[in-house]
PDB file of C-alpha atoms in Angstrom:
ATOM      1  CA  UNK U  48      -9.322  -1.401  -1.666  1.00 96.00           C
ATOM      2  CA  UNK U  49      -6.994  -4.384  -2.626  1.00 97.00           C
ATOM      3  CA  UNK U  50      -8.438  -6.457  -5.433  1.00 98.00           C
ATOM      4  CA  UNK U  51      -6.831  -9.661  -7.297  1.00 98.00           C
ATOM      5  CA  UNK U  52      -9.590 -10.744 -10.166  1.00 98.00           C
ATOM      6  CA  UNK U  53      -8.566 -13.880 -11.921  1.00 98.00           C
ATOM      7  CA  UNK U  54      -9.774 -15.208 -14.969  1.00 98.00           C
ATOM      8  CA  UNK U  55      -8.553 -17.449 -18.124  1.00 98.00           C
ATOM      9  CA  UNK U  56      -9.807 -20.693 -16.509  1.00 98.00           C
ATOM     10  CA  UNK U  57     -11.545 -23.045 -18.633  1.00 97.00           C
ATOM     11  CA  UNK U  58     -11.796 -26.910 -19.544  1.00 98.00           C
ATOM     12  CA  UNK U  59      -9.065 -28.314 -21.581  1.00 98.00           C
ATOM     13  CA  UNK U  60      -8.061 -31.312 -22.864  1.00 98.00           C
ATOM     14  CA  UNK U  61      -4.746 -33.109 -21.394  1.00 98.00           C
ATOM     15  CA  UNK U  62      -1.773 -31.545 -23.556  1.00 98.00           C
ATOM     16  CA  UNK U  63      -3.291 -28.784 -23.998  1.00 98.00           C
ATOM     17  CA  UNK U  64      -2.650 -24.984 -22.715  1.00 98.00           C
ATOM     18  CA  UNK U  65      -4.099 -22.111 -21.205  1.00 98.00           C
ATOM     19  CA  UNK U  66      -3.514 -18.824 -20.059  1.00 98.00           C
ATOM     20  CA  UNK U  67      -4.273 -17.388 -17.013  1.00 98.00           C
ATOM     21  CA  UNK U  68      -4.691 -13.831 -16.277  1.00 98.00           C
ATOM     22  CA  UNK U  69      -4.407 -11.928 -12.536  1.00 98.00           C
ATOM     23  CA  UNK U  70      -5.712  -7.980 -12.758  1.00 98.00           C
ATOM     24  CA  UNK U  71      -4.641  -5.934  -9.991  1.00 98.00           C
ATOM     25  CA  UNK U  72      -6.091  -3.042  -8.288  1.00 98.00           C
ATOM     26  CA  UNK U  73      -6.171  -0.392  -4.767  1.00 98.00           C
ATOM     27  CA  UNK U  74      -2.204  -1.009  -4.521  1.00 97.00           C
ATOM     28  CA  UNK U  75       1.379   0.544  -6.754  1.00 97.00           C
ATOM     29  CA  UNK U  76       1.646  -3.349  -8.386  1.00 97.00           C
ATOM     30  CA  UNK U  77       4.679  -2.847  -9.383  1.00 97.00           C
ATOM     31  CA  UNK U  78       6.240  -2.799  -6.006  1.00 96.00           C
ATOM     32  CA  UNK U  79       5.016  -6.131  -4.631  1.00 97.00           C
ATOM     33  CA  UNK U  80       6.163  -9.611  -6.016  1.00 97.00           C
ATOM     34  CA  UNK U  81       3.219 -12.230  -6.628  1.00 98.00           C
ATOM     35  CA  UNK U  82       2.547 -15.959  -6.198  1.00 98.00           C
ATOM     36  CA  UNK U  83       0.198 -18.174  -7.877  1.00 98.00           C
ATOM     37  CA  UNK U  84      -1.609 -20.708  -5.320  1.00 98.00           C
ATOM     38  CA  UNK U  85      -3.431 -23.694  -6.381  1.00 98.00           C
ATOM     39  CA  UNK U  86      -6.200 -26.025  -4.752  1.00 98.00           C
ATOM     40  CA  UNK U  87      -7.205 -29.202  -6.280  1.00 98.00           C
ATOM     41  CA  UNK U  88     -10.899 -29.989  -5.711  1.00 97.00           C
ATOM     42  CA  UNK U  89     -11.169 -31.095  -1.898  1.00 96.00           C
ATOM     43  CA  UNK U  90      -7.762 -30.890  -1.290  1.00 98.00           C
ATOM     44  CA  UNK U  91      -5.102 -28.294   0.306  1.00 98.00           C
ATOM     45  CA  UNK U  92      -3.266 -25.394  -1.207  1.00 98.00           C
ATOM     46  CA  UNK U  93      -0.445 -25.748  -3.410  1.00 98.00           C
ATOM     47  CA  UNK U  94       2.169 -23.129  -3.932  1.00 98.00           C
ATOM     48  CA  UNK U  95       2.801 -22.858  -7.395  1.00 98.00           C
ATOM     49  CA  UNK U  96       5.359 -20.469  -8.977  1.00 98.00           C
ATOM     50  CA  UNK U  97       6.614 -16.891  -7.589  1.00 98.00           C
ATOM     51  CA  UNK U  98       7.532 -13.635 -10.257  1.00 98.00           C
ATOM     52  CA  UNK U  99       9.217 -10.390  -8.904  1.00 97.00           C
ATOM     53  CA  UNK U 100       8.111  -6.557  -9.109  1.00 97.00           C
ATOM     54  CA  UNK U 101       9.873  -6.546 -12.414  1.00 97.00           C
ATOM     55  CA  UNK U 102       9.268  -9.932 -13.695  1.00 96.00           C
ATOM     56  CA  UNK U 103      12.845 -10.511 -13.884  1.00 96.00           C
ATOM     57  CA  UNK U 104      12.344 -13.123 -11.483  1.00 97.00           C
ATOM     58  CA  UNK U 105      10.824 -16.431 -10.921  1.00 98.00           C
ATOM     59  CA  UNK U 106      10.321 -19.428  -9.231  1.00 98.00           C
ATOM     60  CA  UNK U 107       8.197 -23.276  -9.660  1.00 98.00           C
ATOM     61  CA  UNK U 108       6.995 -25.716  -7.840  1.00 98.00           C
ATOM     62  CA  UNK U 109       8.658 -29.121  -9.453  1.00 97.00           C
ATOM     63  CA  UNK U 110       5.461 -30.417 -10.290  1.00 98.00           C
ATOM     64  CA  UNK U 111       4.973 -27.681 -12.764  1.00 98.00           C
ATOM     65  CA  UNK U 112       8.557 -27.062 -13.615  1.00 98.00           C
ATOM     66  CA  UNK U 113       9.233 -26.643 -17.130  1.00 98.00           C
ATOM     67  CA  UNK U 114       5.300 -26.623 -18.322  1.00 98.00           C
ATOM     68  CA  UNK U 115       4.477 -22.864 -16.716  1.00 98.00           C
ATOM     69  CA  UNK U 116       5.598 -19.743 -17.385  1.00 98.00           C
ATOM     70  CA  UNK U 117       4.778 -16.568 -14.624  1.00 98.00           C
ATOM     71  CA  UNK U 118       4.908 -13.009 -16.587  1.00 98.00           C
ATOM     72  CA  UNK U 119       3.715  -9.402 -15.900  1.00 98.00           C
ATOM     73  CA  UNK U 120       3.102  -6.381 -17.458  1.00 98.00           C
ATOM     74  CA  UNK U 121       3.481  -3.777 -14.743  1.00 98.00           C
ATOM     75  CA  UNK U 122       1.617  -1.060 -17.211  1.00 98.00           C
ATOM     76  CA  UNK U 123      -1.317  -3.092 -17.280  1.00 98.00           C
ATOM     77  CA  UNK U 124      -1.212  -4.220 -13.949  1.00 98.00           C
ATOM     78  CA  UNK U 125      -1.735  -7.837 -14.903  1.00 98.00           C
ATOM     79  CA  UNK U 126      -0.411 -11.068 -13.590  1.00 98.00           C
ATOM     80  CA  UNK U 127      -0.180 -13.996 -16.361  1.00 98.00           C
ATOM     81  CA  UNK U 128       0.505 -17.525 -15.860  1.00 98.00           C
ATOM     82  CA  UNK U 129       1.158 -19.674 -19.342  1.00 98.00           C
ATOM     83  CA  UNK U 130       0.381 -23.716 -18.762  1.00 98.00           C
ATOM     84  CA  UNK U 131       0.972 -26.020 -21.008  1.00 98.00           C
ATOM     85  CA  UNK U 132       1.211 -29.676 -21.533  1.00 98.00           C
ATOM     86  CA  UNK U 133      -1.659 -29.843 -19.034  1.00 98.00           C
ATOM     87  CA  UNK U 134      -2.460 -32.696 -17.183  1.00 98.00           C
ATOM     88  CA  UNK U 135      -5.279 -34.307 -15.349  1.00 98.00           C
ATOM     89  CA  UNK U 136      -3.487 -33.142 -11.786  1.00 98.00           C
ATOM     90  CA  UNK U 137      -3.380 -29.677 -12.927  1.00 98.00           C
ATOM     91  CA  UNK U 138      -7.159 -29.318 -12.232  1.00 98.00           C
ATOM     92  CA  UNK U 139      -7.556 -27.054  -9.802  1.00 98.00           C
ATOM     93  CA  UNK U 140      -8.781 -23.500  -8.572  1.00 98.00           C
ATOM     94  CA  UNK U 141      -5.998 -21.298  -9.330  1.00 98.00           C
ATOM     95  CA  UNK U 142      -5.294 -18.142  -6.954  1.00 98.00           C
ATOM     96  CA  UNK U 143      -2.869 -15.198  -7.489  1.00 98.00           C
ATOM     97  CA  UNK U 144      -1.843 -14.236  -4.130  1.00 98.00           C
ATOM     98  CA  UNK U 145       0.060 -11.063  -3.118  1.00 98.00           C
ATOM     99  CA  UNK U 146       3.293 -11.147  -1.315  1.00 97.00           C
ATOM    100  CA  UNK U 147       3.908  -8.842   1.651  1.00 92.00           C
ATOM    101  CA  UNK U 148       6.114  -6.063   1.073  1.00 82.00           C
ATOM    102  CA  UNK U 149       6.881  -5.090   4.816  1.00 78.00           C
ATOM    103  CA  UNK U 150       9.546  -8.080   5.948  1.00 80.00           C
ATOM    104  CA  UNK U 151       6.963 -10.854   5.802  1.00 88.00           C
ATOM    105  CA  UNK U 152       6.637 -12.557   2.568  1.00 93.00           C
ATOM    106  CA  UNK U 153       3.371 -13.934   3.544  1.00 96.00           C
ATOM    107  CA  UNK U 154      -0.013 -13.630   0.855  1.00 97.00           C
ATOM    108  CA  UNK U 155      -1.906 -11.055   2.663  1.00 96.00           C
ATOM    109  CA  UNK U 156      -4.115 -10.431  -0.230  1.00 97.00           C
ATOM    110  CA  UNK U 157      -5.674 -13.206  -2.140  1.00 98.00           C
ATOM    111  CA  UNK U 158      -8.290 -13.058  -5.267  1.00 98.00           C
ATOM    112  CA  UNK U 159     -11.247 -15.402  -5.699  1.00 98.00           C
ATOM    113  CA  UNK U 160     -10.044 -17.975  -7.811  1.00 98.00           C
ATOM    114  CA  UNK U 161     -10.551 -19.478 -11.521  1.00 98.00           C
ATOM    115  CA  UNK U 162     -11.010 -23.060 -12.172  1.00 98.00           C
ATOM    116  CA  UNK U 163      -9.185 -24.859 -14.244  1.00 98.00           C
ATOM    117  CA  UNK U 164     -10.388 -28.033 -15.438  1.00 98.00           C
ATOM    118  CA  UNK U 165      -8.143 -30.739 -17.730  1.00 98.00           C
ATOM    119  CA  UNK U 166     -10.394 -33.468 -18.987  1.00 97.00           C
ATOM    120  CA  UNK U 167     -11.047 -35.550 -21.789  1.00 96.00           C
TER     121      UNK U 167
ATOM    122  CA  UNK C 839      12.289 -28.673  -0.047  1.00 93.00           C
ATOM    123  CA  UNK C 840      10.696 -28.012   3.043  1.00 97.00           C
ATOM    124  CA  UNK C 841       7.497 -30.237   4.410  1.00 98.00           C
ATOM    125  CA  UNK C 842       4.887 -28.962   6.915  1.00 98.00           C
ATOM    126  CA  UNK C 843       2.934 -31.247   8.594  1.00 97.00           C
ATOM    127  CA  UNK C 844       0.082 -30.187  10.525  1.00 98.00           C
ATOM    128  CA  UNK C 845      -2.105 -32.096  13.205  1.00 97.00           C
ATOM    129  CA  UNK C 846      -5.045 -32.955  13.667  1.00 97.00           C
ATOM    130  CA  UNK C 847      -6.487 -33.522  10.204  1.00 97.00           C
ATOM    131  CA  UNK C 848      -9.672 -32.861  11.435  1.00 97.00           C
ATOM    132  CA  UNK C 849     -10.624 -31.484  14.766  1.00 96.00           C
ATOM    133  CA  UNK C 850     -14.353 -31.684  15.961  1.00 96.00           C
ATOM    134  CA  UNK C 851     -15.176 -28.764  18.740  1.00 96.00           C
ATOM    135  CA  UNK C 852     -18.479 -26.715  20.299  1.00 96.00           C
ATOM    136  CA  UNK C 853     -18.652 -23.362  20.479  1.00 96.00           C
ATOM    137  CA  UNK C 854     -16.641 -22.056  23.330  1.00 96.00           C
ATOM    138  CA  UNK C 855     -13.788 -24.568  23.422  1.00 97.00           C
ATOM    139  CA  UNK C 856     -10.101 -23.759  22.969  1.00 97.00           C
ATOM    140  CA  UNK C 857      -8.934 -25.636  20.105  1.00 97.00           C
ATOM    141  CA  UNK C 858      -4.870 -25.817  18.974  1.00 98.00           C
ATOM    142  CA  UNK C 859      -3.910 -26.812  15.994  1.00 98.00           C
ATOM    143  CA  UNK C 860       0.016 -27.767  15.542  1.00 98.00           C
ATOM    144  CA  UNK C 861       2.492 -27.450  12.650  1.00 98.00           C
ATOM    145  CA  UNK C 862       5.667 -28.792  12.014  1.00 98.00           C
ATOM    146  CA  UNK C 863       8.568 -28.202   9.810  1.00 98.00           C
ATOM    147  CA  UNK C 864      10.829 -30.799   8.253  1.00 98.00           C
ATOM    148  CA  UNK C 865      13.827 -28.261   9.282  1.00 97.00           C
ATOM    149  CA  UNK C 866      14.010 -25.115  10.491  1.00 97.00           C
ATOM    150  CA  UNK C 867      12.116 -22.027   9.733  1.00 97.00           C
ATOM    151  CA  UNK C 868      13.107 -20.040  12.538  1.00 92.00           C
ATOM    152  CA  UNK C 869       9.751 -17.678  12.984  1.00 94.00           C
ATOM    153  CA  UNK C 870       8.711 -17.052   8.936  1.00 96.00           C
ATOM    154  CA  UNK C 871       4.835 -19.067   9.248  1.00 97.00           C
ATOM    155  CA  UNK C 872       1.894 -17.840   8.791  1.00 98.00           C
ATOM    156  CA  UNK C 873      -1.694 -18.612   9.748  1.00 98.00           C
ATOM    157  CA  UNK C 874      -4.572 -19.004   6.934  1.00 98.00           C
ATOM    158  CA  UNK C 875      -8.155 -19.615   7.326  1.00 98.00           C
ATOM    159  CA  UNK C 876      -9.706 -20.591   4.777  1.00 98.00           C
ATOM    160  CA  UNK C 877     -13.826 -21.349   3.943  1.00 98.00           C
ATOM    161  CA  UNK C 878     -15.824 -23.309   1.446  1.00 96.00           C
ATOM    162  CA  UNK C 879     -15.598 -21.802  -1.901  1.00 96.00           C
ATOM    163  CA  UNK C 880     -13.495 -18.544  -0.769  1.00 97.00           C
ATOM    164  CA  UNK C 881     -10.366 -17.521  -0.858  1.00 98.00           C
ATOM    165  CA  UNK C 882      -7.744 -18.281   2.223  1.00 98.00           C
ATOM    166  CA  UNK C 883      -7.159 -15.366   4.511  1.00 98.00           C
ATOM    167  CA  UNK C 884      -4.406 -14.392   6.326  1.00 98.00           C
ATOM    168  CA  UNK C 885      -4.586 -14.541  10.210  1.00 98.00           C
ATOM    169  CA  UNK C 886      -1.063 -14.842  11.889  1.00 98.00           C
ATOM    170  CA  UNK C 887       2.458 -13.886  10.434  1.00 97.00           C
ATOM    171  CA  UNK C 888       5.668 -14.045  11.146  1.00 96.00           C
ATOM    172  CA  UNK C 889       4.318 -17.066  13.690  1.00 97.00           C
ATOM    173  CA  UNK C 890       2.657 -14.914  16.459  1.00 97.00           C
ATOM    174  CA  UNK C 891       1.776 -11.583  15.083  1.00 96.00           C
ATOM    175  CA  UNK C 892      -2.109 -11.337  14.422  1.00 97.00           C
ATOM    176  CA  UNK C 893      -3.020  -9.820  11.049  1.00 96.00           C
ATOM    177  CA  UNK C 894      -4.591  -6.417  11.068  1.00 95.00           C
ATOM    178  CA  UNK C 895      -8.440  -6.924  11.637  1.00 96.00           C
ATOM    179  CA  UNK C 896      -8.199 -10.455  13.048  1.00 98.00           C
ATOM    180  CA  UNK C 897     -10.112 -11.196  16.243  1.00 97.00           C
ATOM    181  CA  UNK C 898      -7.851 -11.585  19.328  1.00 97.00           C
ATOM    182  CA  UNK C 899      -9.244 -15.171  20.274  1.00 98.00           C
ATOM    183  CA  UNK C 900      -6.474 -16.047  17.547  1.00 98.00           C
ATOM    184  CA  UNK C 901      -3.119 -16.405  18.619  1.00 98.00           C
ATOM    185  CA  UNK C 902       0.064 -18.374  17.587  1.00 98.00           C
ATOM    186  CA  UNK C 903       3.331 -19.486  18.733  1.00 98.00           C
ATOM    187  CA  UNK C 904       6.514 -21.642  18.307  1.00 97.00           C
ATOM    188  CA  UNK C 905      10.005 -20.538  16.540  1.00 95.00           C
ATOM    189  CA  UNK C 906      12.013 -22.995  14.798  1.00 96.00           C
ATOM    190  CA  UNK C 907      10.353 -26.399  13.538  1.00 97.00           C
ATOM    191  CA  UNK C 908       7.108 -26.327  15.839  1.00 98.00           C
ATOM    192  CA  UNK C 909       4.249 -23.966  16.199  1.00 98.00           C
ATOM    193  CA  UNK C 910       0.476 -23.622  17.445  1.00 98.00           C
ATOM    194  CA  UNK C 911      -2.672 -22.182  16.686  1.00 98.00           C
ATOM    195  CA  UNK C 912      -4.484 -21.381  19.402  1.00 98.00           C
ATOM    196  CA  UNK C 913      -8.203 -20.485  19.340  1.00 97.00           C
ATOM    197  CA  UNK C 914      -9.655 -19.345  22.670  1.00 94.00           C
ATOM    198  CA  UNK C 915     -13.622 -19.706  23.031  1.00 94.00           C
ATOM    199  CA  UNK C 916     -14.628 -20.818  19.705  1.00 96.00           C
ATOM    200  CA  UNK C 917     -17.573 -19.129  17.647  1.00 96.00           C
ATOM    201  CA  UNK C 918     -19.719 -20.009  14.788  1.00 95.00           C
ATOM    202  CA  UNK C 919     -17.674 -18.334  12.684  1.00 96.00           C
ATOM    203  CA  UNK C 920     -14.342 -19.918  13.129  1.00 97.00           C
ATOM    204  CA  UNK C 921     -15.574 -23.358  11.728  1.00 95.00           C
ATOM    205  CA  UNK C 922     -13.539 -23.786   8.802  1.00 97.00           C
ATOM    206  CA  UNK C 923     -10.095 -25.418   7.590  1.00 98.00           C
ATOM    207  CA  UNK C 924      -6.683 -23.874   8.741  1.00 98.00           C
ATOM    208  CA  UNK C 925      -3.676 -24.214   7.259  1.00 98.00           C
ATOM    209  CA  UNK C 926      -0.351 -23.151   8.193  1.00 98.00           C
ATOM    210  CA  UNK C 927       2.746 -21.651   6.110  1.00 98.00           C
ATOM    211  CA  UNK C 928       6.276 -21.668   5.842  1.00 98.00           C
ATOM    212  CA  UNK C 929       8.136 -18.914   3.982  1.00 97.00           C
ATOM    213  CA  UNK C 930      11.605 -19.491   5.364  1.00 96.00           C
ATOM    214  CA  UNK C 931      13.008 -21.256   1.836  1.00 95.00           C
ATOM    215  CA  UNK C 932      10.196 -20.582  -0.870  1.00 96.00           C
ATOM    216  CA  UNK C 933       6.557 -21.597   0.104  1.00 97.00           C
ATOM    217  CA  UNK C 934       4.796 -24.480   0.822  1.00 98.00           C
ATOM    218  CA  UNK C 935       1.529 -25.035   2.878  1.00 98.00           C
ATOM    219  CA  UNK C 936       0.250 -27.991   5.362  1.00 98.00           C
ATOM    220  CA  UNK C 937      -2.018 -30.133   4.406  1.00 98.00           C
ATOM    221  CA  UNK C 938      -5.113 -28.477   6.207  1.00 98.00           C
ATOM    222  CA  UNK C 939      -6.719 -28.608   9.369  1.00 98.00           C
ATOM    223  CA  UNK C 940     -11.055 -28.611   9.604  1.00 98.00           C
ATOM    224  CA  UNK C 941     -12.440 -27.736  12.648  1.00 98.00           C
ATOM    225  CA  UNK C 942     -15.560 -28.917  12.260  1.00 96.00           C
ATOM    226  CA  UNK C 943     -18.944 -28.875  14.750  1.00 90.00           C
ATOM    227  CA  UNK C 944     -19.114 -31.168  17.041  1.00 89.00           C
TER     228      UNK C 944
END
């Protein structure tokens, strides 16, 4: 079974920075590239930033641009994503999302979620 | 950067009714959208790819349609279970979602 388990999410302070963390399971992870997906409290999903099988690879939405970093270790099977210089608009549940690896690069698998919360 | 707008914002409907749900690209996508449903407090999941094909598990009262900068979602006889927010896709030039559609009880 395909499983995405986030975690990392916490409150922090605007400025500050966090690490998120994406562990992979029930699929080779090394052979499928992976977004991160956000969702601000009652609002609508947010693509966020894009890494490759081999991590060599990456792309950001402008609004984070600059302030996030997407990495992988492919030996652990883990997904990170480094914020920093948080602000208060980066609150948000934070998904890792897989990418299809059969033509469509839709997220066909998604994981639960971990909130992040930047607050004074 | 590519926009998707979707419409209505909110859609109220009984149980039984075809609802459609329309999305629309700022320029071209040719057929890369996708279909998500998503519910309170979970995860989004993938319905419809590629703009008409019907994910793998996915009840066939779901359909979709369009090429280019317009498509549909198209839910025939609506049940209990399909009240939720929708969003569509585009993965023609990176990714970026519409702003949500609820279907809601009416």
């Amino acid at each position: 079974e395909v499983q995405l388990v986030e975690s990392g999410g916490d409150l922090v302070q605007p400025g500050g920075s966090l690490r998120l963390s994406c562990s992979a399971s029930g699929f080779t992870f090394n052979t499928y590239e992976i977004n991160w997906v956000r969702q601000a409290p009652g609002k609508g999903l947010e693509w966020v930033s894009y890494v490759n099988t081999a991590g060599s690879g990456t792309y950001y939405a402008d609004s984070v641009k600059g302030r996030f970093t997407v990495s992988r270790d492919n030996a652990k099977n883990s997904l990170y994503l480094q914020m920093n210089s948080l602000r208060a608009e980066d609150t948000a549940v934070y998904f890792c999302a897989r990418v299809g690896n059969w033509g469509s690069q839709v997220n066909d698998y998604w994981g639960q979620g971990t909130l992040v919360t930047v607050s004074s | 950067d590519i926009q998707m707008t979707q419409s209505p914002s909110t859609l109220s409907a009984s149980v039984g009714d075809r609802v459609t749900i329309t999305c629309r690209a700022s320029q071209s996508i040719s057929g890369r959208l996708a279909w998500y449903q998503q519910k309170p407090g979970k995860a989004p999941k993938l319905l419809i790819y590629e703009a008409s094909n019907l994910e793998s598990g996915v009840p066939s009262r779901f359909s979709g349609s369009g090429s280019g900068t317009e498509f549909t979602l198209t839910i025939t006889s609506l049940q209990p279970d399909d009240f939720a927010t929708y969003y569509c896709q585009q993965y023609n030039s990176l990714w970026t979602f519409g702003q949500g559609t609820k279907v809601e009880i009416k």
